Coordinates of C-alpha atoms in Angstrom, one line a residue:
M1 CA 15.1 55.9 -59.7
K2 CA 17.4 57.1 -56.9
K3 CA 14.6 58.1 -54.9
F4 CA 12.9 54.5 -55.4
L5 CA 16.0 52.8 -54.3
R6 CA 16.4 54.9 -51.2
S7 CA 12.8 54.3 -50.4
A8 CA 13.1 50.3 -50.9
L9 CA 16.2 50.0 -49.0
P10 CA 14.7 50.0 -45.5
V11 CA 12.2 47.5 -46.6
L12 CA 15.1 45.5 -48.2
T13 CA 17.2 45.7 -45.0
A14 CA 14.2 44.9 -42.9
Y15 CA 13.6 41.8 -45.0
C16 CA 17.2 40.5 -44.6
L17 CA 17.4 40.9 -40.9
T18 CA 14.0 39.0 -40.7
T19 CA 15.3 36.0 -42.7
S20 CA 18.8 36.1 -41.1
T21 CA 17.1 36.0 -37.7
F22 CA 15.1 32.9 -38.6
S23 CA 18.1 31.4 -39.8
A24 CA 20.2 32.3 -36.6
V25 CA 17.4 30.7 -34.7
T26 CA 17.8 27.4 -36.6
L27 CA 21.5 27.1 -36.1
Y28 CA 21.4 28.3 -32.4
G29 CA 19.1 25.3 -31.9
E30 CA 21.3 23.0 -33.8
A31 CA 24.4 24.3 -32.0
Y32 CA 23.1 24.3 -28.3
N33 CA 21.3 20.8 -28.3
E34 CA 23.1 17.8 -27.6
T35 CA 21.9 13.9 -27.5
G36 CA 23.1 10.9 -25.6
T37 CA 22.5 8.0 -23.4
I38 CA 23.1 7.7 -19.7
D39 CA 23.2 4.8 -17.6
M40 CA 20.9 5.4 -14.5
S41 CA 21.0 1.8 -13.1
Q42 CA 23.0 3.1 -10.3
Y43 CA 20.0 5.0 -8.8
Q44 CA 17.9 2.2 -7.0
M45 CA 14.9 3.2 -5.4
N46 CA 12.0 1.6 -3.6
F47 CA 8.1 2.3 -3.2
G48 CA 8.5 2.7 0.6
N49 CA 10.9 5.5 0.3
Y50 CA 9.3 7.3 -2.4
T51 CA 7.6 10.5 -1.2
G52 CA 6.9 12.4 -4.3
N53 CA 3.7 12.6 -6.3
S54 CA 3.3 9.8 -9.4
T55 CA -0.4 10.0 -9.7
S56 CA -2.2 11.6 -12.7
P57 CA -5.6 13.8 -12.0
D58 CA -7.6 10.8 -13.6
Y59 CA -9.1 8.0 -11.0
I60 CA -8.8 4.6 -11.5
H61 CA -12.4 3.6 -12.1
I62 CA -14.1 0.3 -10.8
L63 CA -17.6 1.0 -12.4
A64 CA -20.5 0.2 -10.0
N65 CA -22.5 -0.6 -12.8
N66 CA -19.9 -2.9 -14.8
I67 CA -22.0 -5.9 -14.4
G68 CA -20.6 -8.6 -17.0
K69 CA -17.3 -6.7 -17.6
D70 CA -14.1 -6.6 -15.5
Y71 CA -14.1 -5.0 -12.2
L72 CA -10.7 -5.6 -10.9
I73 CA -8.7 -2.3 -10.7
G74 CA -6.0 -3.6 -13.0
D75 CA -8.3 -3.5 -15.8
Y76 CA -8.6 0.4 -15.5
L77 CA -4.9 1.3 -15.6
D78 CA -3.2 3.4 -18.2
N79 CA -1.1 1.5 -20.6
N80 CA 2.1 1.7 -18.8
N81 CA 0.8 0.5 -15.6
K82 CA -1.2 -2.3 -17.3
A83 CA 2.2 -3.5 -18.7
V84 CA 3.7 -3.5 -15.1
Y85 CA 0.5 -4.9 -13.6
A86 CA 0.9 -7.9 -16.0
A87 CA 4.5 -8.4 -15.3
M88 CA 3.8 -8.2 -11.5
A89 CA 1.0 -10.8 -11.8
E90 CA 3.4 -13.5 -12.9
L91 CA 4.7 -13.2 -8.9
V92 CA 2.0 -15.8 -8.1
N93 CA 4.8 -17.8 -8.8
P94 CA 7.2 -16.4 -6.1
S95 CA 10.8 -15.1 -7.4
T96 CA 13.3 -12.6 -6.2
E97 CA 14.8 -12.4 -9.9
K98 CA 14.7 -9.2 -11.3
F99 CA 12.6 -8.3 -14.4
T100 CA 12.3 -5.5 -16.7
V101 CA 9.1 -4.2 -18.3
K102 CA 9.1 -2.3 -21.8
L103 CA 6.8 0.6 -21.4
P104 CA 4.3 0.9 -24.1
E105 CA 4.3 4.6 -23.9
P106 CA 7.9 5.9 -23.1
V107 CA 7.6 8.3 -20.3
V108 CA 9.3 11.7 -21.0
F109 CA 10.2 14.4 -18.7
T110 CA 12.6 17.4 -18.3
T111 CA 15.1 18.2 -15.6
S112 CA 18.0 20.4 -14.8
D113 CA 20.2 17.9 -13.2
I114 CA 20.5 14.5 -15.1
N115 CA 23.0 13.1 -12.8
A116 CA 21.0 13.6 -9.4
G117 CA 18.2 11.1 -10.0
G118 CA 16.0 13.6 -8.1
E119 CA 12.4 14.3 -8.0
D120 CA 11.7 15.0 -11.8
F121 CA 13.3 11.4 -12.4
S122 CA 11.6 9.5 -9.7
N123 CA 8.2 11.1 -10.4
A124 CA 8.5 10.2 -13.8
V125 CA 9.6 6.5 -13.0
F126 CA 6.7 5.8 -10.6
S127 CA 4.1 7.6 -12.9
A128 CA 4.6 4.5 -14.9
C129 CA 4.4 1.6 -12.2
A130 CA 3.3 2.8 -8.8
S131 CA -0.7 2.4 -9.8
A132 CA 0.1 -1.0 -10.7
K133 CA 1.8 -2.1 -7.7
D134 CA -1.1 -1.0 -5.8
A135 CA -3.8 -2.3 -8.0
V136 CA -2.0 -6.0 -7.6
S137 CA -1.9 -5.7 -4.0
F138 CA -6.1 -5.3 -4.1
D139 CA -6.6 -7.6 -6.8
M140 CA -4.5 -10.3 -6.1
P141 CA -4.4 -11.7 -2.6
E142 CA -2.6 -14.8 -3.5
I143 CA 0.6 -12.6 -3.9
F144 CA 1.1 -12.5 0.0
W145 CA 4.6 -12.9 0.1
L146 CA 5.7 -9.9 -2.0
D147 CA 7.1 -6.8 0.4
Q148 CA 6.1 -4.0 -2.2
N149 CA 7.6 -1.1 -0.2
N150 CA 11.1 -2.9 -0.2
T151 CA 10.7 -3.9 -3.8
L152 CA 13.8 -2.0 -6.0
V153 CA 12.8 -0.1 -8.8
S154 CA 15.5 1.2 -11.5
V155 CA 16.1 2.2 -15.0
G156 CA 18.9 1.2 -17.3
N157 CA 19.8 3.2 -20.2
M158 CA 18.2 6.4 -20.6
P159 CA 18.1 8.5 -23.7
Y160 CA 18.4 12.5 -23.5
K161 CA 18.6 15.8 -25.2
Y162 CA 20.3 18.6 -23.6
N163 CA 19.6 22.2 -24.5
R164 CA 22.6 24.3 -23.5
R165 CA 20.3 27.6 -23.8
T166 CA 17.9 26.6 -21.4
G167 CA 20.2 24.1 -19.2
L168 CA 17.2 21.5 -19.4
Y169 CA 17.5 17.8 -20.1
T170 CA 14.7 16.1 -21.8
C171 CA 14.7 12.7 -20.7
T172 CA 13.0 9.5 -22.2
I173 CA 12.4 6.4 -19.8
E174 CA 11.6 3.2 -22.1
A175 CA 11.6 0.3 -19.6
I176 CA 12.0 -0.2 -15.9
T177 CA 13.3 -2.9 -14.0
F178 CA 12.1 -4.5 -10.6
T179 CA 13.8 -6.5 -8.0
P180 CA 11.0 -8.3 -5.8
A181 CA 11.7 -8.4 -2.1
Y182 CA 9.9 -10.5 0.2
Y183 CA 8.7 -10.0 3.9
S184 CA 11.4 -10.3 6.5
G185 CA 8.8 -12.8 8.4
F186 CA 9.7 -15.4 5.8
A187 CA 12.8 -17.3 6.1
D188 CA 13.5 -17.7 2.3
I189 CA 11.7 -18.5 -1.1
D190 CA 11.4 -22.4 -0.1
E191 CA 9.2 -21.1 3.0
I192 CA 7.4 -18.8 0.8
L193 CA 6.4 -21.9 -1.7
E194 CA 5.3 -24.1 1.4
Y195 CA 3.0 -21.3 2.6
K196 CA 1.8 -20.9 -1.0
A197 CA 0.9 -24.6 -1.3
L198 CA -0.8 -24.3 1.9
L199 CA -3.3 -21.0 0.9
K200 CA -3.8 -23.1 -2.2
D201 CA -5.1 -26.3 -0.4
A202 CA -7.1 -23.9 2.2
V203 CA -9.0 -22.2 -1.0
D204 CA -9.3 -25.5 -3.1
N205 CA -10.8 -26.9 0.4
F206 CA -13.1 -24.0 1.3
S207 CA -16.4 -25.6 1.1
V208 CA -19.1 -22.9 0.4
K209 CA -22.8 -23.8 1.2
G210 CA -25.9 -22.4 0.1
N211 CA -28.4 -21.8 -2.6
T212 CA -28.1 -18.4 -3.0
N213 CA -25.1 -15.9 -3.4
A214 CA -26.3 -14.2 0.0
E215 CA -26.2 -17.7 1.9
K216 CA -22.9 -18.4 0.2
L217 CA -21.6 -15.0 1.5
K218 CA -22.9 -15.9 4.7
D219 CA -21.2 -19.1 5.1
I220 CA -17.9 -17.5 4.1
H221 CA -18.2 -14.8 6.5
D222 CA -19.0 -17.4 9.3
K223 CA -16.2 -19.9 8.5
I224 CA -13.4 -17.2 8.4
A225 CA -14.7 -15.4 11.7
D226 CA -14.8 -19.1 13.0
F227 CA -11.3 -19.7 11.7
T228 CA -9.4 -16.4 12.8
Y229 CA -9.7 -13.6 15.2
Y230 CA -8.2 -10.1 15.7
D231 CA -4.4 -10.0 16.5
I232 CA -2.3 -7.3 15.4
E233 CA 0.7 -9.1 16.2
G234 CA -0.2 -12.0 14.1
R235 CA 2.7 -13.2 12.0
F236 CA 0.6 -12.9 8.7
S237 CA -1.9 -10.5 10.0
G238 CA -2.0 -8.5 6.8
S239 CA -2.4 -11.0 4.3
A240 CA -4.8 -13.9 3.1
L241 CA -2.8 -16.4 5.1
S242 CA -4.1 -14.9 8.4
S243 CA -7.7 -15.6 7.7
L244 CA -7.2 -18.9 5.8
V245 CA -4.2 -20.6 6.7
V246 CA -2.5 -19.2 10.3
S247 CA -5.2 -17.5 12.6
G248 CA -4.5 -13.9 13.8
A249 CA -5.6 -11.3 11.4
V250 CA -5.8 -7.7 11.1
C251 CA -8.6 -6.2 8.9
E252 CA -6.5 -6.4 5.5
G253 CA -6.1 -10.3 6.1
Y254 CA -10.3 -10.4 6.8
A255 CA -10.7 -8.6 3.6
K256 CA -8.1 -10.4 1.4
G257 CA -9.1 -14.1 2.4
F258 CA -12.7 -13.0 2.0
K259 CA -12.0 -11.8 -1.6
M260 CA -10.2 -15.0 -2.4
I261 CA -13.1 -17.2 -1.5
C262 CA -15.4 -14.9 -3.5
D263 CA -13.0 -15.2 -6.5
K264 CA -13.1 -18.9 -6.0
I265 CA -16.9 -19.1 -6.6
G266 CA -17.4 -16.3 -9.0
I267 CA -18.8 -13.6 -6.7
P268 CA -17.5 -10.2 -7.7
C269 CA -15.4 -8.6 -4.7
V270 CA -13.1 -5.9 -4.2
C271 CA -11.1 -4.7 -1.2
V272 CA -11.6 -0.9 0.2
F273 CA -9.1 1.1 1.7
G274 CA -10.8 3.6 4.0
N275 CA -11.3 5.4 7.5
Y276 CA -7.6 6.8 7.3
D277 CA -6.4 8.8 9.8
E278 CA -3.3 10.9 8.6
T279 CA -2.3 12.0 11.9
N280 CA -2.0 8.5 13.5
K281 CA -1.4 6.8 10.5
T282 CA -4.3 4.0 10.8
A283 CA -6.9 3.0 8.4
H284 CA -9.4 0.0 7.7
M285 CA -10.0 -2.5 5.2
W286 CA -13.5 -4.1 4.0
N287 CA -15.1 -5.8 0.8
Y288 CA -17.8 -4.8 -1.7
V289 CA -19.6 -7.5 -3.4
L290 CA -21.8 -7.4 -6.5
M291 CA -25.2 -9.1 -5.9
E292 CA -27.7 -10.4 -8.3
D293 CA -29.8 -7.2 -8.4
D294 CA -26.6 -5.6 -10.2
C295 CA -26.0 -3.6 -7.1
W296 CA -22.8 -3.4 -4.8
Y297 CA -22.9 -4.2 -1.0
A298 CA -20.5 -3.9 1.8
V299 CA -19.2 -6.6 3.9
D300 CA -16.7 -5.7 6.9
L301 CA -15.9 -9.1 8.2
T302 CA -13.4 -7.8 10.8
W303 CA -16.0 -5.7 12.7
D304 CA -18.3 -8.5 12.7
D305 CA -15.9 -11.1 14.2
C306 CA -16.2 -10.2 17.7
D307 CA -14.7 -13.0 19.4
G308 CA -10.9 -13.4 20.9
E309 CA -8.9 -16.1 20.4
D310 CA -11.0 -18.9 21.6
G311 CA -14.4 -17.4 21.3
I312 CA -17.2 -17.8 18.6
D313 CA -19.1 -14.5 18.4
V314 CA -20.3 -13.3 14.9
K315 CA -22.8 -10.7 14.3
Y316 CA -24.1 -9.5 10.9
E317 CA -24.4 -5.6 11.5
Y318 CA -22.1 -5.0 8.6
F319 CA -23.3 -7.9 6.2
L320 CA -24.4 -6.8 2.8
K321 CA -25.2 -3.3 3.8
G322 CA -26.0 -0.3 1.9
S323 CA -24.6 3.1 2.2
A324 CA -27.3 4.4 4.6
D325 CA -26.1 2.1 7.3
F326 CA -22.7 1.3 6.3
N327 CA -21.3 4.7 5.8
A328 CA -22.2 5.9 9.3
N329 CA -18.8 4.6 10.5
H330 CA -17.0 3.7 6.9
T331 CA -15.3 6.3 4.5
P332 CA -13.6 5.2 1.5
T333 CA -10.3 6.8 0.9
E334 CA -9.7 7.5 -2.7
N335 CA -6.1 8.7 -2.2
Y336 CA -4.3 5.3 -1.8
F337 CA -0.7 6.1 -1.1
M338 CA 0.5 6.3 -4.9
S339 CA -2.5 5.8 -6.4
N340 CA -6.1 7.5 -6.7
L341 CA -8.8 5.1 -6.4
K342 CA -12.8 5.5 -7.1
Y343 CA -14.6 2.7 -5.9
P344 CA -17.9 1.3 -7.0
E345 CA -20.9 3.1 -5.6
I346 CA -22.8 0.7 -2.9
A347 CA -26.4 0.8 -3.1
L348 CA -28.3 3.2 -0.5
W349 CA -30.5 0.2 0.9
N350 CA -29.3 -3.1 2.5
Y351 CA -29.5 -6.3 0.6
G352 CA -33.0 -7.4 -0.1
E353 CA -34.5 -4.2 0.2
N354 CA -33.9 -3.0 -3.4
P355 CA -36.9 -0.7 -4.2
N356 CA -36.0 -1.0 -7.9
L357 CA -36.4 -4.6 -8.5
T358 CA -38.4 -5.5 -11.6
T359 CA -39.5 -9.0 -12.9
T360 CA -37.8 -8.3 -16.2
T361 CA -34.6 -9.6 -15.5
T362 CA -35.7 -12.7 -13.4
T363 CA -38.0 -13.6 -16.4
T364 CA -34.9 -13.4 -18.8
I365 CA -32.8 -15.5 -16.7
T366 CA -35.6 -18.1 -16.1
T367 CA -36.3 -18.2 -19.9
K368 CA -32.4 -19.1 -20.4
T369 CA -32.2 -21.6 -17.4
T370 CA -35.3 -23.8 -18.7
T371 CA -33.4 -24.3 -22.2
T372 CA -30.9 -26.4 -20.6
S373 CA -30.8 -29.3 -18.5
A374 CA -29.0 -29.8 -15.1
L375 CA -25.1 -30.2 -14.8
S376 CA -24.5 -33.9 -15.8
D377 CA -22.3 -36.1 -13.1
E378 CA -20.9 -37.8 -16.4
Y379 CA -18.7 -35.0 -17.2
E380 CA -15.9 -33.1 -15.4
Y381 CA -17.0 -29.7 -13.3
G382 CA -16.5 -27.1 -15.6
D383 CA -16.8 -29.5 -19.3
L384 CA -19.9 -27.3 -20.0
N385 CA -19.6 -28.6 -23.9
H386 CA -19.4 -32.0 -22.9
D387 CA -16.4 -32.7 -25.2
G388 CA -14.3 -34.6 -22.5
K389 CA -11.9 -31.8 -21.5
I390 CA -12.0 -28.4 -19.9
S391 CA -10.7 -25.5 -22.4
I392 CA -11.2 -22.0 -23.4
A393 CA -14.0 -23.7 -25.6
D394 CA -16.1 -24.0 -22.3
L395 CA -15.7 -20.4 -21.4
V396 CA -17.1 -19.4 -25.0
Y397 CA -19.8 -22.1 -24.6
V398 CA -21.4 -20.4 -21.5
S399 CA -20.3 -16.7 -22.7
N400 CA -22.2 -17.5 -25.9
H401 CA -25.3 -18.5 -24.1
V402 CA -25.5 -15.4 -21.6
L403 CA -25.0 -13.0 -24.5
D404 CA -27.8 -14.5 -26.5
I405 CA -25.5 -15.7 -29.3
E406 CA -26.1 -19.3 -29.1
P407 CA -28.2 -21.0 -26.6
A408 CA -26.6 -23.8 -24.8
E409 CA -27.5 -27.4 -25.1
Y410 CA -26.2 -28.4 -21.7
S411 CA -26.3 -26.9 -18.5
C412 CA -24.2 -24.0 -17.6
D413 CA -25.3 -23.5 -13.9
L414 CA -22.0 -23.6 -12.2
N415 CA -22.9 -22.0 -8.9
Q416 CA -26.2 -24.1 -8.8
D417 CA -28.4 -21.1 -8.2
N418 CA -30.9 -22.1 -11.0
R419 CA -30.0 -19.4 -13.4
I420 CA -27.2 -19.0 -15.9
D421 CA -25.9 -15.6 -15.8
V422 CA -22.6 -13.5 -16.0
Y423 CA -21.5 -15.0 -12.2
D424 CA -21.2 -18.6 -14.4
V425 CA -19.1 -16.8 -16.8
I426 CA -17.0 -15.4 -14.0
I427 CA -16.6 -18.9 -12.5
M428 CA -15.6 -20.2 -15.7
R429 CA -13.0 -17.6 -16.3
Q430 CA -11.5 -18.7 -12.7
I431 CA -11.6 -22.5 -13.5
I432 CA -9.4 -21.6 -17.0
A433 CA -7.2 -19.5 -15.0
N434 CA -6.3 -21.8 -12.4
I435 CA -5.5 -24.4 -15.1
M436 CA -3.5 -22.2 -16.8
L437 CA -1.8 -21.2 -13.5
E438 CA -1.0 -24.9 -12.5
D439 CA 0.6 -25.3 -16.0
Y440 CA 2.7 -22.5 -15.9
I441 CA 6.4 -23.2 -16.4
P442 CA 8.8 -20.3 -15.8
I443 CA 11.3 -19.5 -18.5
V444 CA 14.8 -19.3 -16.8

C-alpha cells in the first residue's frame, strides 16, 4: 500500500499543479482586465489630414453586367459606410449642423495608447466612413457645396477594456459625429442655397432632344460643351455648377454636370477617376454610360470640348467609345484616396459596333411595347397608372411590366424610345426621388 501511495503521489501532484494553473489563469485575467468609457470628442479629425489606410482588401464593385439593378457606388458599401452614406446624402439640403451616425456594426480595435488618438484610432474611425464620403462625391453631384476634406470627424464616448498584462486597450467605436464644412468660395449657407436653386433650375430646364439614347447623349454632350469651357481658375470649376450654371470647368465639373443630366433622363452614368500622376498630383475624370445593348461605353466631354471661352469647337473622339480606342490614353485609377474602386468594364468596341447583338432582346422589348398605347396627354407625366397622382404605385406599375409580373394597360415609355424597359423604371425612380426631395422638411 505504501508503495502504491508513493507511486500515485507524482500523478496527484501533477494533477493539482495542472488544475491550479488553470485557476490562476482565470484569476489572472480577471485581475488584470478593467473596463471603462473614455470621452474621445476632443480628438477632432478631418478627411483632408488623414494619411493612414482605412480601406479593406475588398473593392467597391460597380458591376458591368448590373443592368436592371443599382449601379451607384453607394449601393456596394459595407453596412457602416452605407449608414454614413445615407446620412451624408441628406446634405442635398445644405447644412453645417453636426450629425451623428450610429454604426450598425461597431468597430473594435486594439491600441497601446488610448489617450493619443493615434493611428490605430484614426484608422478605425475612417474605416467606417471614408468610402462613404468618396461614394457620395461620385454619386451625388448635387451636393456641390460640401468641402469634404475640411469636414470634421469625431467620436464621443468610447467603451474600452484594458489588459494590464499586455498593456493593450480593446476599444469599440459605436457612433461617429460629422460637422460639415462648405468650400471657402461660398460666403455662407444663404449663398449656397441660392446656387442650389440655380442648379436645380438648370437641370430642370435642360432640354434633351433625340429619339435614341445615343442621340440624347450627343445632345447633352454638345450643349454642355457649348455652355462652358475649360478653365482651371473657374470659381466652381470642380463642381456641376461649372458645366450647368456658371461656365468655367475642369474635368470633374464636366463629368459631374454630364452625370446630373443623364440621371435626369434615366441613362445610367458613373464618374470615373483616372490618369492619376502621383508625382505631380494630377488626375482626370470622365464618364461611363450604360447603353441599350447592356454594355458600358466611355465619354470624355472635357477632351471633346476644344474651344476656349468664346469658341464653339466640339469633336466626338471620346464619345461612346470602347476600351480598344478609349484606353489608349485613359487609365482608370482604382485607388481613390481612401477608397478602392472597381469601375464597370467598358465594351471592347465602340457603340454601334457590338458584334454580339442578337434579335432576342429587341423582339422581347417590342412585344412589351405593343401591348400598351402611347403616353396620354390627359395625365401628368409620370402618372403611369392613370390614378390622377404620381406616387410609388406608378413605380410599381412600370416595374411589374418590365419584370413580366403584370402587363401595363397604359404606356410606360417615359423616355419615348418606343420600348418599355429598365430605363423607364430608372426615370420613374428619379421622378419619385425628386418629389420626395421637394417635400423634404428638415427636423430641427
